[in-house]
CSV table of C-alpha atoms in Angstrom, one decimal:
chain,number,residue,atom,x,y,z
A,1,MET,CA,-18.0,12.0,2.5
A,2,HIS,CA,-15.4,9.4,3.2
A,3,LEU,CA,-13.5,10.5,0.0
A,4,GLU,CA,-13.6,14.2,1.1
A,5,GLN,CA,-12.1,13.3,4.4
A,6,GLU,CA,-9.2,11.4,2.7
A,7,LEU,CA,-8.6,14.3,0.4
A,8,ALA,CA,-8.5,16.7,3.5
A,9,HIS,CA,-6.0,14.4,5.2
A,10,ALA,CA,-3.9,14.3,2.0
A,11,ARG,CA,-3.9,18.0,1.9
A,12,ASP,CA,-2.8,18.3,5.5
A,13,ALA,CA,-0.1,15.8,4.9
A,14,GLY,CA,1.1,17.8,1.9
A,15,ALA,CA,1.0,21.0,3.9
A,16,ARG,CA,3.2,19.4,6.7
A,17,VAL,CA,5.8,18.3,4.1
A,18,GLU,CA,5.8,21.8,2.6
A,19,ALA,CA,6.4,23.3,6.1
A,20,LEU,CA,9.3,20.9,6.6
A,21,ALA,CA,10.9,21.9,3.2
A,22,GLU,CA,10.5,25.6,4.3
A,23,THR,CA,12.1,24.8,7.6
A,24,VAL,CA,15.1,23.2,5.8
A,25,ARG,CA,15.3,26.2,3.3
A,26,LYS,CA,15.1,29.0,5.9
A,27,ARG,CA,16.9,27.6,9.0
A,28,ALA,CA,19.6,25.2,7.5
A,29,VAL,CA,22.2,25.9,10.1
A,30,THR,CA,19.8,25.4,13.0
A,31,VAL,CA,18.4,22.3,11.4
A,32,PHE,CA,21.8,20.8,11.0
A,33,LEU,CA,22.9,21.6,14.6
A,34,VAL,CA,19.7,20.1,16.1
A,35,GLY,CA,20.0,17.1,13.7
A,36,ALA,CA,23.7,16.5,14.9
A,37,LEU,CA,22.6,16.5,18.6
A,38,GLY,CA,19.6,14.4,17.9
A,39,MET,CA,21.7,11.9,15.9
A,40,SER,CA,24.3,11.6,18.6
A,41,ALA,CA,21.4,10.9,21.0
A,42,LEU,CA,20.1,8.2,18.8
A,43,VAL,CA,23.6,6.7,18.3
A,44,SER,CA,23.9,6.6,22.1
A,45,LEU,CA,20.6,4.8,22.3
A,46,PHE,CA,21.8,2.3,19.8
A,47,VAL,CA,25.0,1.7,21.9
A,48,TRP,CA,22.9,1.5,25.0
A,49,ALA,CA,20.4,-0.9,23.5
A,50,SER,CA,23.1,-3.2,22.2
A,51,ASP,CA,24.4,-3.8,25.7
A,52,LEU,CA,21.1,-5.0,27.2
A,53,GLY,CA,21.6,-8.7,27.2
A,54,LYS,CA,18.4,-10.8,26.6
A,55,PHE,CA,16.3,-7.6,25.8
A,56,GLU,CA,18.8,-6.5,23.2
A,57,ASP,CA,16.6,-7.4,20.2
A,58,GLU,CA,13.4,-5.7,21.4
A,59,ALA,CA,15.4,-2.5,22.5
A,60,MET,CA,17.1,-2.4,19.0
A,61,LEU,CA,13.8,-2.8,17.4
A,62,ALA,CA,12.3,0.0,19.5
A,63,VAL,CA,15.2,2.4,18.9
A,64,SER,CA,15.2,1.8,15.1
A,65,THR,CA,11.4,2.4,14.9
A,66,VAL,CA,11.8,5.6,16.8
A,67,MET,CA,14.7,6.7,14.5
A,68,LEU,CA,12.7,5.9,11.4
A,69,LEU,CA,9.6,7.8,12.9
A,70,LEU,CA,11.8,10.8,13.5
A,71,VAL,CA,13.8,10.9,10.3
A,72,LEU,CA,11.4,9.9,7.5
A,73,PRO,CA,9.1,13.1,7.7
A,74,GLY,CA,12.4,15.1,7.4
A,75,VAL,CA,13.5,13.1,4.5
A,76,ALA,CA,10.3,13.9,2.6
A,77,GLY,CA,10.7,17.6,3.4
A,78,MET,CA,14.4,17.6,2.3
A,79,SER,CA,13.4,15.7,-0.9
A,80,LEU,CA,10.8,18.3,-1.6
A,81,ALA,CA,13.2,21.1,-1.0
A,82,ALA,CA,16.0,19.6,-3.1
A,83,GLY,CA,13.6,18.8,-5.9
A,84,ARG,CA,12.4,22.4,-6.0
A,85,ARG,CA,15.9,23.7,-6.2
A,86,LEU,CA,16.7,21.2,-9.1
A,87,ARG,CA,13.4,21.6,-11.0
A,88,HIS,CA,11.7,25.0,-10.7
A,89,GLY,CA,8.0,25.0,-11.4
A,90,ALA,CA,7.4,21.2,-11.0
A,91,GLY,CA,4.6,20.1,-8.9
A,92,ALA,CA,5.0,18.8,-5.4
A,93,ALA,CA,5.0,15.1,-6.2
A,94,MET,CA,7.5,15.5,-9.2
A,95,SER,CA,9.7,17.7,-7.0
A,96,MET,CA,9.7,15.1,-4.2
A,97,LEU,CA,10.6,12.4,-6.6
A,98,ILE,CA,13.4,14.4,-8.2
A,99,GLY,CA,14.8,15.4,-4.9
A,100,SER,CA,14.6,11.9,-3.4
A,101,LEU,CA,16.6,10.5,-6.4
A,102,ALA,CA,19.0,13.4,-6.1
A,103,LEU,CA,19.6,12.6,-2.4
A,104,THR,CA,19.5,8.8,-2.7
A,105,LEU,CA,21.5,8.0,-5.8
A,106,PRO,CA,24.8,9.6,-4.7
A,107,ALA,CA,24.4,7.7,-1.4
A,108,LEU,CA,25.1,4.6,-3.4
A,109,LEU,CA,28.8,5.6,-4.1
A,110,PRO,CA,31.2,3.5,-2.1
A,111,LEU,CA,33.0,6.0,0.1
A,112,ALA,CA,31.4,9.4,-0.3
A,113,GLY,CA,27.9,7.7,-0.1
A,114,ILE,CA,28.0,7.0,3.6
A,115,SER,CA,29.0,10.5,4.4
A,116,LEU,CA,26.2,11.9,2.2
A,117,PHE,CA,23.8,9.5,3.8
A,118,MET,CA,24.7,10.6,7.3
A,119,ILE,CA,24.5,14.3,6.3
A,120,VAL,CA,21.1,13.8,4.7
A,121,TRP,CA,19.7,12.0,7.8
A,122,THR,CA,21.2,14.5,10.1
A,123,PHE,CA,19.5,17.3,8.2
A,124,ALA,CA,16.2,15.3,8.0
A,125,LEU,CA,16.2,14.7,11.8
A,126,GLY,CA,16.9,18.3,12.5
A,127,ALA,CA,14.1,19.3,10.0
A,128,THR,CA,11.7,17.0,11.8
A,129,LEU,CA,12.6,18.4,15.3
A,130,VAL,CA,12.9,22.0,14.4
A,131,GLY,CA,9.9,21.9,12.1
A,132,ARG,CA,7.8,20.0,14.8
A,133,PHE,CA,6.9,17.4,12.3
A,134,GLY,CA,5.4,20.1,10.0
A,135,PHE,CA,2.7,21.0,12.4
A,136,GLY,CA,4.5,24.1,13.9
A,137,GLN,CA,4.1,26.5,10.9
A,138,ALA,CA,0.5,25.4,10.2
A,139,ASN,CA,-0.5,26.2,13.8
A,140,ALA,CA,1.6,29.4,13.8
A,141,ALA,CA,-0.3,30.7,10.8
A,142,HIS,CA,-3.6,30.4,12.7
A,143,GLU,CA,-2.2,32.3,15.7
A,144,LEU,CA,-1.1,35.5,13.8
A,145,PRO,CA,-2.9,38.7,15.0
A,146,VAL,CA,-5.3,40.1,12.7
A,147,SER,CA,-4.9,43.9,12.1
A,148,ASN,CA,-7.9,46.2,12.2
A,149,SER,CA,-6.8,48.6,9.5
């Protein structure tokens, strides 16, 4: 019984990553604009947290944790979307691996890498916010009206 619950949770997590990948694919401009607004808000929080004196360390840890919690689901969705574009027909795990390598390795370049890193994280933040952490599309599918034809 416990194994069945874990498999159900894994399927749900996979569906949320799929939903984020679809959000990136279908609404790229909106995702980037929302990500840019969100990223500027997070940078403002970093600047504010760095000026808090004796509470600076705790505030920076809190802001960094919030940033990671907001960005990492979007990075997973973007990796899946990029992997699917690079390798058609591959499974979800292989596509995510290929996509994460394709997004991470160029970020190691000296000058262009930091720009690419910021663009990827901006898209990832936007995907998480626009896609509502992947929960939005799963809920919307259950709310569709059923036709009586």
